[in-house]
Short mmCIF file of C-alpha atoms in Angstrom, two decimals:
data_model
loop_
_atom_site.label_atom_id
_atom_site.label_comp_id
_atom_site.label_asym_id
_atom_site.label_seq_id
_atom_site.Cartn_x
_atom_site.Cartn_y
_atom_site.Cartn_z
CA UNK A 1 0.00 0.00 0.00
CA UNK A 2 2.72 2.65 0.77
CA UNK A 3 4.35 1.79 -3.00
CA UNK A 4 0.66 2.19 -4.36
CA UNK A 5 0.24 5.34 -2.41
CA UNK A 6 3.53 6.63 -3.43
CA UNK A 7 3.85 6.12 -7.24
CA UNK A 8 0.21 7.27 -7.63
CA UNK A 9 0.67 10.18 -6.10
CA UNK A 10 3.21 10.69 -8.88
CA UNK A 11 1.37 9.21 -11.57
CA UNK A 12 -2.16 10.91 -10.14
CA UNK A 13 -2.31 13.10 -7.31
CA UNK A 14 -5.75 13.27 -5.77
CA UNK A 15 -7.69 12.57 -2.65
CA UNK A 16 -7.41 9.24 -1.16
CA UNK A 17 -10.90 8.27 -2.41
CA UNK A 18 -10.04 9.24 -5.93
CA UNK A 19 -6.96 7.25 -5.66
CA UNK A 20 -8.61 3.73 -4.21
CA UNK A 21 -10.90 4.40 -7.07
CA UNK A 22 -8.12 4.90 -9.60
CA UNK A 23 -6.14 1.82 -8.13
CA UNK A 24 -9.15 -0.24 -8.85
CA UNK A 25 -9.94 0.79 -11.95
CA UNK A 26 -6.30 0.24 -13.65
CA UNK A 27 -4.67 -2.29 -11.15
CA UNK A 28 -7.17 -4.38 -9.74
CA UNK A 29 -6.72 -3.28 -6.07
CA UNK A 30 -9.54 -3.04 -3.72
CA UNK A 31 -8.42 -0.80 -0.99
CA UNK A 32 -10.90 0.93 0.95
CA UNK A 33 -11.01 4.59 2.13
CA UNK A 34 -10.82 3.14 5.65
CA UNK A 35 -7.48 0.82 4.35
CA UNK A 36 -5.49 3.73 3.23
CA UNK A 37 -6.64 5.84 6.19
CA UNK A 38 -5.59 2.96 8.49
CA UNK A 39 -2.73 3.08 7.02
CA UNK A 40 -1.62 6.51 6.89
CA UNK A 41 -2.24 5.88 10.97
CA UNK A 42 0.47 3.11 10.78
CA UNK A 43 2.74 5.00 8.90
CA UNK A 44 2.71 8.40 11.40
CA UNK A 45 3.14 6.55 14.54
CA UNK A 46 5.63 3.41 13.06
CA UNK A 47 7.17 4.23 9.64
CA UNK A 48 8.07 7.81 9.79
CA UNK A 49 11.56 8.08 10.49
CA UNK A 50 12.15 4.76 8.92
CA UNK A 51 11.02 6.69 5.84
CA UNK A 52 13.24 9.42 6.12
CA UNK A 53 16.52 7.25 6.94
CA UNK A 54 15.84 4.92 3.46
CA UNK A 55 15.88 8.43 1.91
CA UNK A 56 19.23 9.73 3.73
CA UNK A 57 21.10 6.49 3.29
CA UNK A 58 20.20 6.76 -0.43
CA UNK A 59 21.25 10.02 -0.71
CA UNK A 60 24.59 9.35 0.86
CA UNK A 61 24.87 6.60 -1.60
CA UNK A 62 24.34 8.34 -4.62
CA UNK A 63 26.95 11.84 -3.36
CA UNK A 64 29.28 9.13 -2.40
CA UNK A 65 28.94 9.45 1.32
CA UNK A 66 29.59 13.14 1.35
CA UNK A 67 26.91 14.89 3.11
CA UNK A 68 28.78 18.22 4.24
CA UNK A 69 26.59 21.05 2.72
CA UNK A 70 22.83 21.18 3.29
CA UNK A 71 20.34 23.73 2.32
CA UNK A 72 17.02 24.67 4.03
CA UNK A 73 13.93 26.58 3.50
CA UNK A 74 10.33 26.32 4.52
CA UNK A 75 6.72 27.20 2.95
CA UNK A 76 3.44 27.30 4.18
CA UNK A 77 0.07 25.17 3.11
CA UNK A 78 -3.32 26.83 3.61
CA UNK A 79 -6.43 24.65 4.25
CA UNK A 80 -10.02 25.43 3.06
CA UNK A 81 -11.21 26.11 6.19
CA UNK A 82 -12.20 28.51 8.44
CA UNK A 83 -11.21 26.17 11.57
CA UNK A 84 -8.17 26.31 13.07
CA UNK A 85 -6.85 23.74 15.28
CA UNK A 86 -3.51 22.66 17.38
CA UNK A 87 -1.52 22.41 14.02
CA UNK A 88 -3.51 24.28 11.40
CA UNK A 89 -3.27 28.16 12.40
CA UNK A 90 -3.68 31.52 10.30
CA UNK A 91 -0.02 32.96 9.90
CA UNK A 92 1.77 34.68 7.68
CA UNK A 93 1.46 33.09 3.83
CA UNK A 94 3.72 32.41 1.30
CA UNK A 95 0.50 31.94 -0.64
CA UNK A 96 -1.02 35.09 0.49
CA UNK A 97 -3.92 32.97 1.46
CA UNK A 98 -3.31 35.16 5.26
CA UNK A 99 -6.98 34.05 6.11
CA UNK A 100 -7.07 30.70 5.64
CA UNK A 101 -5.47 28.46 8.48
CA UNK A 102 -2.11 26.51 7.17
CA UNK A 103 0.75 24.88 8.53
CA UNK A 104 4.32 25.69 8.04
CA UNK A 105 6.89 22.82 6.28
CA UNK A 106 10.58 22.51 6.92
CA UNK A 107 12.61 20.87 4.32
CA UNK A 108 16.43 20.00 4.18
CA UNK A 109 18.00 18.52 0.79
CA UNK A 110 21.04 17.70 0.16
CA UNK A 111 23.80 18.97 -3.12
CA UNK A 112 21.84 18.62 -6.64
CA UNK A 113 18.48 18.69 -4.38
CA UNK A 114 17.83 15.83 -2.65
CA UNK A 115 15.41 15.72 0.18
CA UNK A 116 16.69 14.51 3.60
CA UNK A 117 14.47 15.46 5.92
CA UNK A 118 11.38 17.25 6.71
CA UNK A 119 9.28 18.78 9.36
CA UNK A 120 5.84 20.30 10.10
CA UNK A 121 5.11 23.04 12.15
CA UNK A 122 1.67 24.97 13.37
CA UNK A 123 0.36 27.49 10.89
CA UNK A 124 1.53 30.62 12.84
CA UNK A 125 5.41 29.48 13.72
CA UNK A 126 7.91 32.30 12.83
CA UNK A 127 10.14 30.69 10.34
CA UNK A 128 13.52 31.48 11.68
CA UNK A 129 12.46 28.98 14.48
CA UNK A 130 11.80 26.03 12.61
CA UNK A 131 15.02 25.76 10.92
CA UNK A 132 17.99 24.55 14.02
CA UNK A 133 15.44 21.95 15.53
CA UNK A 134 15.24 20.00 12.38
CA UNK A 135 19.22 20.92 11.68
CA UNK A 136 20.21 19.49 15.62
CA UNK A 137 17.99 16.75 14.78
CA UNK A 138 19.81 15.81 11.61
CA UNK A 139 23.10 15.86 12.78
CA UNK A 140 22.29 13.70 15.56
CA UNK A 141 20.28 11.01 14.08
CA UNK A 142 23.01 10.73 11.71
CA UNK A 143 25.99 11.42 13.46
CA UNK A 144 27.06 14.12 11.08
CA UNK A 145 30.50 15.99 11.92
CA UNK A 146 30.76 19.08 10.55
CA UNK A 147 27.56 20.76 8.28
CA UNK A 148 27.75 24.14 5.90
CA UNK A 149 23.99 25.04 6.37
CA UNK A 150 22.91 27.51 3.52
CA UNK A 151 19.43 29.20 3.72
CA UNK A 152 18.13 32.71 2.05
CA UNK A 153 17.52 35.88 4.08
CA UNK A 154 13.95 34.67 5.29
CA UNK A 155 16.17 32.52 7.83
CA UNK A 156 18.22 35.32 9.24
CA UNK A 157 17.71 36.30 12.42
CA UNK A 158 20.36 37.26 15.06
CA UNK A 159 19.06 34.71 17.46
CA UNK A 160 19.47 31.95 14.57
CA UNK A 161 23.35 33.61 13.67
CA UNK A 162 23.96 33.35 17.52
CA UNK A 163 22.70 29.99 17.83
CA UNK A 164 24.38 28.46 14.90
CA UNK A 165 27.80 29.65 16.28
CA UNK A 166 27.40 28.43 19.64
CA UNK A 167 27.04 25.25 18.29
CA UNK A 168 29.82 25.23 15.75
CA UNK A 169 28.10 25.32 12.57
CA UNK A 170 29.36 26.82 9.58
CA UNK A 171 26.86 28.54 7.66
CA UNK A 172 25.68 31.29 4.47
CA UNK A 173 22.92 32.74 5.10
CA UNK A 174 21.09 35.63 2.49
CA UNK A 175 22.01 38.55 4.32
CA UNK A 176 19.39 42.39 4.24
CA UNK A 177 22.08 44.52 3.01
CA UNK A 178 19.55 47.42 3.73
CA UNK A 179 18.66 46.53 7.29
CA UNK A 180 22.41 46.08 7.88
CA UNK A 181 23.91 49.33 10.48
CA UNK A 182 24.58 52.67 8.70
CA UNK A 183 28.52 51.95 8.83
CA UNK A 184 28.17 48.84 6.88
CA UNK A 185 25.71 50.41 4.52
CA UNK A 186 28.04 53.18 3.47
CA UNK A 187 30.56 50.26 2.64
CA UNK A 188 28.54 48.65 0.47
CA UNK A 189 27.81 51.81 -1.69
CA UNK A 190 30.77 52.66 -1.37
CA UNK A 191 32.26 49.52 -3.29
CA UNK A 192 31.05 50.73 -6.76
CA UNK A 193 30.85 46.78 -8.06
CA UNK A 194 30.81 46.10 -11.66
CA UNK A 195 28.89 43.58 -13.14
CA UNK A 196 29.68 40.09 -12.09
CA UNK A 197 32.26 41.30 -9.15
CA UNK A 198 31.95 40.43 -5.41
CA UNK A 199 33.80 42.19 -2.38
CA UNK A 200 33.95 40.97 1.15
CA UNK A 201 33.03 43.18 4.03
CA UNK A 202 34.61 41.78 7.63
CA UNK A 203 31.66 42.57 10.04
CA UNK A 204 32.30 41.09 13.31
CA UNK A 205 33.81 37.69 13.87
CA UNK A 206 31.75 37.03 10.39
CA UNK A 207 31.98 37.97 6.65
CA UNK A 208 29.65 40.01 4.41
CA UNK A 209 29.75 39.03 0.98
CA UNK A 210 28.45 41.26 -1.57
CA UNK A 211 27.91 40.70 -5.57
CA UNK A 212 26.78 43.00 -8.18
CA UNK A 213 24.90 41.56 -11.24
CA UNK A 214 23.40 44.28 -14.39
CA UNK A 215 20.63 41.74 -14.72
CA UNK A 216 19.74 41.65 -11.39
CA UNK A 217 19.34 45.24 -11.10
CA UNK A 218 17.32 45.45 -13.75
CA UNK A 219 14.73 42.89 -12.32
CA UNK A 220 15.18 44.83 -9.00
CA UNK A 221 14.36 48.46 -11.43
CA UNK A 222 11.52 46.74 -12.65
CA UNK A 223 10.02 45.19 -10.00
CA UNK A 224 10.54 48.46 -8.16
CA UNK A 225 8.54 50.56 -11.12
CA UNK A 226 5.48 47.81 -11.09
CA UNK A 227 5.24 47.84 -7.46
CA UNK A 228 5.01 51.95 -8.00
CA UNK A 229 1.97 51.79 -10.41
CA UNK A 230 0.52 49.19 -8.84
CA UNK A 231 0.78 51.61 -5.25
CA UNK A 232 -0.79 54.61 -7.64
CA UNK A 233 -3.39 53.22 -8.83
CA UNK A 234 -4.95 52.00 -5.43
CA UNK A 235 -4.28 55.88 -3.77
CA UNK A 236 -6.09 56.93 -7.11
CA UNK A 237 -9.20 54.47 -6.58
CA UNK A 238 -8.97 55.27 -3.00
CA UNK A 239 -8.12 51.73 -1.87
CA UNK A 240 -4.83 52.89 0.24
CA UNK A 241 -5.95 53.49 4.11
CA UNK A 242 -3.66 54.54 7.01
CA UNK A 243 -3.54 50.58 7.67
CA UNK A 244 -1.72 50.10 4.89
CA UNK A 245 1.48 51.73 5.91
CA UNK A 246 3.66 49.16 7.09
CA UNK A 247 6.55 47.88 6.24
CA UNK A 248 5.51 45.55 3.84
CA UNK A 249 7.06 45.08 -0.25
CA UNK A 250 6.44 48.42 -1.90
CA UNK A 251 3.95 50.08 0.94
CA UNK A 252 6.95 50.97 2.19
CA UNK A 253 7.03 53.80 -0.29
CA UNK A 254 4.15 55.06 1.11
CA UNK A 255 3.43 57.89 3.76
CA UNK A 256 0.93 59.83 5.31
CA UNK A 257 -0.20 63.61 5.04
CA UNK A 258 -1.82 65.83 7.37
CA UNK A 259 -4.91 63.46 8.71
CA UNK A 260 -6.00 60.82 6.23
CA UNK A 261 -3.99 61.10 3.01
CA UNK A 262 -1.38 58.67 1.95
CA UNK A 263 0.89 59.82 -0.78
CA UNK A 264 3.87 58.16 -2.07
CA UNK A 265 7.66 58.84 -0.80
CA UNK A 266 9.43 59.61 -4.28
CA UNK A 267 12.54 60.50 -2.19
CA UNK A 268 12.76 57.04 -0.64
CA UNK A 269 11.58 55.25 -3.88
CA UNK A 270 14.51 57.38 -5.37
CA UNK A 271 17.39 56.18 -2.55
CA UNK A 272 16.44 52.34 -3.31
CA UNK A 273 17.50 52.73 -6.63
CA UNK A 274 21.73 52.86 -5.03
CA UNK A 275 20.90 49.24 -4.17
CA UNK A 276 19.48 47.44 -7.69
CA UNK A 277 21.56 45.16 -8.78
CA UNK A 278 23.18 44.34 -4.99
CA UNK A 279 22.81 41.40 -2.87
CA UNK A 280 24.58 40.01 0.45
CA UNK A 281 25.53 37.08 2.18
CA UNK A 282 26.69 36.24 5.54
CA UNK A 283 29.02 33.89 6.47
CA UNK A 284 31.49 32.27 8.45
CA UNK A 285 31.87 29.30 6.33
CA UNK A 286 35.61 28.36 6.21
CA UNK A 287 35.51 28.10 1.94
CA UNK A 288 36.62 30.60 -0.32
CA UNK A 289 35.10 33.48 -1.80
CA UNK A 290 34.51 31.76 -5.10
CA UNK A 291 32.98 28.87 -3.44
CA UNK A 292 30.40 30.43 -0.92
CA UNK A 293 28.99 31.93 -4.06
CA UNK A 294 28.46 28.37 -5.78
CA UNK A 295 26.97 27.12 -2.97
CA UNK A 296 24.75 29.73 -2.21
CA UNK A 297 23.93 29.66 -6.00
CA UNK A 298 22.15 26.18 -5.71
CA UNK A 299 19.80 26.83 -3.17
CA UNK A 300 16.98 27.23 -6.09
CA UNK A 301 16.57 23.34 -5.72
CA UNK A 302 15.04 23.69 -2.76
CA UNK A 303 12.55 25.56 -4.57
CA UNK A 304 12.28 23.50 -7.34
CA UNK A 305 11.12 21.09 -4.65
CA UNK A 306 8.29 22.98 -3.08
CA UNK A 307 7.23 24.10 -6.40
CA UNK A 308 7.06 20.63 -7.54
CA UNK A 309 5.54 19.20 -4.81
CA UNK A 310 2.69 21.97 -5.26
CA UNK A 311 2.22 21.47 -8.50
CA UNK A 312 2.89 18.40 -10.04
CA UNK A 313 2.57 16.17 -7.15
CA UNK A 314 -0.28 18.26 -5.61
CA UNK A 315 0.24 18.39 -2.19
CA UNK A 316 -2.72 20.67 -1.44
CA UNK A 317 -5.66 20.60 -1.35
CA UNK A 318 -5.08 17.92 2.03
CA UNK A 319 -8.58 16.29 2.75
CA UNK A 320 -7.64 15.41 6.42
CA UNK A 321 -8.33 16.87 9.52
CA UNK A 322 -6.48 14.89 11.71
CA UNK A 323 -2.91 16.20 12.46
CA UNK A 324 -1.50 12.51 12.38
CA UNK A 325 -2.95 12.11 8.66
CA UNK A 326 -1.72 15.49 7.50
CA UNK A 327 1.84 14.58 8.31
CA UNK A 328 1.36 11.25 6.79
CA UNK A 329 0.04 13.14 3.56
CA UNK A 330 3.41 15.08 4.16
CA UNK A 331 5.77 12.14 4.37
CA UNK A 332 4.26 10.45 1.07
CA UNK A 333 4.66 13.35 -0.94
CA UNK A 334 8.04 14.08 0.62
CA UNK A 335 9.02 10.07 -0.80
CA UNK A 336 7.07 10.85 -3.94
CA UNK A 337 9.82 13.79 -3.91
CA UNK A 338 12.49 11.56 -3.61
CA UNK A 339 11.61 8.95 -6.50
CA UNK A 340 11.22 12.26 -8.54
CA UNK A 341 14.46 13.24 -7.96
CA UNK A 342 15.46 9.64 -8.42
CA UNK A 343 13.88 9.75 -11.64
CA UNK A 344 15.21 12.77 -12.86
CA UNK A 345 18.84 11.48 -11.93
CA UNK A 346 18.00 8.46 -13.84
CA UNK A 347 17.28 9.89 -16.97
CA UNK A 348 20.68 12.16 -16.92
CA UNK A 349 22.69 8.78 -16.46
CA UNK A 350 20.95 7.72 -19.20
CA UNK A 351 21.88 11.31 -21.97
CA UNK A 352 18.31 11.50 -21.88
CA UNK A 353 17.03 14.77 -22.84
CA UNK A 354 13.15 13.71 -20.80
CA UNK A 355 12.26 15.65 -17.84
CA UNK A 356 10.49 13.64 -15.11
CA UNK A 357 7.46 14.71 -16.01
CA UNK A 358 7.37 13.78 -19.39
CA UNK A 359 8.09 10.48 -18.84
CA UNK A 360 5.44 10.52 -16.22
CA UNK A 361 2.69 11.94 -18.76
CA UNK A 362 4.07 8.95 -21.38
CA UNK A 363 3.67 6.44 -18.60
CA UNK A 364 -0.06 7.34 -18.23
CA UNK A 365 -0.34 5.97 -21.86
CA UNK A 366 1.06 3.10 -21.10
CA UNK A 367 -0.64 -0.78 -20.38
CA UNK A 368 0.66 -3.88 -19.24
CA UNK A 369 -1.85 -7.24 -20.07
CA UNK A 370 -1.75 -10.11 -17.52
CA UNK A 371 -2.78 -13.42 -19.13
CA UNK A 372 -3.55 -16.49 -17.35
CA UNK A 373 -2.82 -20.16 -18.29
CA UNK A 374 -5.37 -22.15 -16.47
CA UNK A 375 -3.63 -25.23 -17.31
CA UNK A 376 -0.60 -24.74 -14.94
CA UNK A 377 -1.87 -21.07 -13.38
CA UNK A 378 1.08 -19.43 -15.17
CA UNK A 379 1.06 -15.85 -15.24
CA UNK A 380 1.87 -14.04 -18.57
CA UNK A 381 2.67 -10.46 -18.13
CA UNK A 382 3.08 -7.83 -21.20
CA UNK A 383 3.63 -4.35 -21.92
CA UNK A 384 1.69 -2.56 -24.77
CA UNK A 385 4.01 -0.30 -26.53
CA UNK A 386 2.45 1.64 -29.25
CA UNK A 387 3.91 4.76 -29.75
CA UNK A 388 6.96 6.27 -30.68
CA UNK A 389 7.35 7.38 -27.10
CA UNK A 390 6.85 4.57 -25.28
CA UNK A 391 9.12 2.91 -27.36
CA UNK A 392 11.88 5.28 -26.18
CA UNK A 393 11.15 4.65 -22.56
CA UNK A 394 10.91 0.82 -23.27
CA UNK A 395 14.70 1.38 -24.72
CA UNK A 396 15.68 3.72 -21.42
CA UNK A 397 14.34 1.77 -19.01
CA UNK A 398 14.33 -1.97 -20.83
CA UNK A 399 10.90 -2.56 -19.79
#
């Protein structure tokens, strides 16, 4: 049942009902709603971290036993709902679904994006406070050395900085340049970076790294000009209130006049411009210049992953209520994940120019034919291979 529940949450991600339904109809299975939630039950409270050590062994495996550099990052997954509960609680949304109750995920992958591990936290959890429990966690269950944990700016906290020196881990963290003291500020402005070159700022017992990129600055330009017509079109249709100066994206930009009117701040909207193109990291991570910048570089797989997971293997809407189920929902998509990734790796042994989820969609196509001989109750299996495409996989994969 866990392979079933796995691969078809690959192969077709949908409730659990959908799925029994869907298991039926092409393999023959008769589980019940009841089954799989019985299961899911078994699989909180037995297989859990059974789960996640298959995955971390395998991962080892495949990077050689070199598991020095990890990267971590967290989202959040709203419920339809209007109930909150012990786990599902309104917080701040990466969906901008603010409303809605959610709960907050923790994930740690590995070099080239593997997962590793994986947490869930209660809707309203301040991010910078999920990442060292499942870090300490990690290290411990695994008897891990020494670990380079790299995480964007979201992470950054001087609590988190403090904590991850007291206990000896290296780290490179996105840094907020503009939040940094006036002193370090002027430093940065004052290196006058051309495109593509990087300085290092000593601040502390750490290091500042800063790069400057001409296509980065333009994004930052034109995000900067959008967020400015989006902000004048509201005050023009009257939508922009005293509550909405905060602190928040581009409403920082805005200000207020006399008693009730909110106007823009061209002169501060004008002094951002000094830092397009700019971006910092902190570090104390004993690797060169050249090589905290790699690093950093590949912490898009992480988002690959949550993007993934959200859209291909449709890890929300979650059905359940339960908070036992809902992490159970959690750790088969996080192994549906994994054979992704294992996939994916696959097909790049292999020179194959298929992404994952094109040989996915091709597998949908395809049918395998059991045959019986009632004579000796021999059982005669056989792919149908039609098409060009499945023809290719059938090579790849010498089905």
């Amino acid at each position: 049942m866990f392979k079933d529940l796995v691969l078809y949450r690959l192969v077709y991600p949908k409730s659990k009902l959908k799925t029994t339904e869907y298991l039926y109809r092409f393999s023959q299975k008769q589980y019940s709603e009841d089954d799989i939630y019985r299961y899911m039950d078994k699989l909180h409270s037995k297989q859990k971290e059974t789960v996640q050590k298959i995955s971390f062994e395998h991962t080892r495996l495949i990077l050689d036993s070199e598991i020095s550099v990890v990267f971590y990052d967290i989202t959040t997954i709203y419920f339809e709902s209007d109930n909150e509960d012990e786990l599902r609680k309104t917080g701040f949304s990466k969906e901008g679904k603010h409303q809605n109750p959610q709960i907050v995920l923790g994930l740690l992958v590995s070099k080239n994006g593997y997962p590793l591990a994986y947490d869930v936290f209660e809707g309203n959890k301040f991010e910078g406070h999920t990442m060292l429990p499942i870090i300490d966690t990690f290290k411990e269950k695994y008897n891990l050395h020494q670990l380079v944990i790299i995480a964007d700016s979201g992470l950054l906290s001087s609590s988190n900085v403090e904590e991850l020196q007291e206990k000896k881990y290296e780290f490179i963290l996105g840094a907020r340049i503009k939040s940094e003291s006036k002193s370090i500020k002027e430093k940065v402005l004052a290196l006058r970076l051309k495109n593509g070159e990087s300085e290092i700022i000593e601040k502390d017992n750490l290091k500042l790294i800063i790069t400057y990129s001409e296509s980065r600055a333009k994004k930052d330009k034109l995000n900067r000009e959008r967020g400015l017509k989006k902000l004048e079109k509201q005050i023009k249709t009257g939508k922009l209130t005293k509550a909405s100066i905060n602190n928040r994206g581009y409403n920082k930009y805005l200000k207020m006049e006399g008693e009730i009117k909110v106007v823009i701040d061209k002169v501060k909207f004008q002094q951002d411009t000094k830092w397009d193109g700019l971006k910092g990291y902190i570090t104390n991570a004993k690797l060169t210049k050249d090589e905290i910048l790699e690093n950093y570089s590949n912490l898009w797989q992480i988002e690959k992953a949550f993007r993934t997971a959200k859209t291909d293997l449709k890890i929300r809407p979650i059905y359940h209520r339960k908070k036992e189920r809902i992490e159970a929902h959690i750790c088969l998509t996080f192994v549906a994940y994994k054979v992704y990734k294992e996939l994916e790796r696959q097909l790049k042994l292999k020179n194959s120019n298929l992404s994952p989820e094109k040989v996915i969609e091709i597998l949908q196509s395809m049918f395998q034919i059991e045959i019986k001989n009632t004579t000796n109750n021999e059982i005669i299996k056989h792919n149908i291979m039609i098409t060009k495409e499945h023809q290719i996989i059938k090579k790849l994969f010498k089905l």
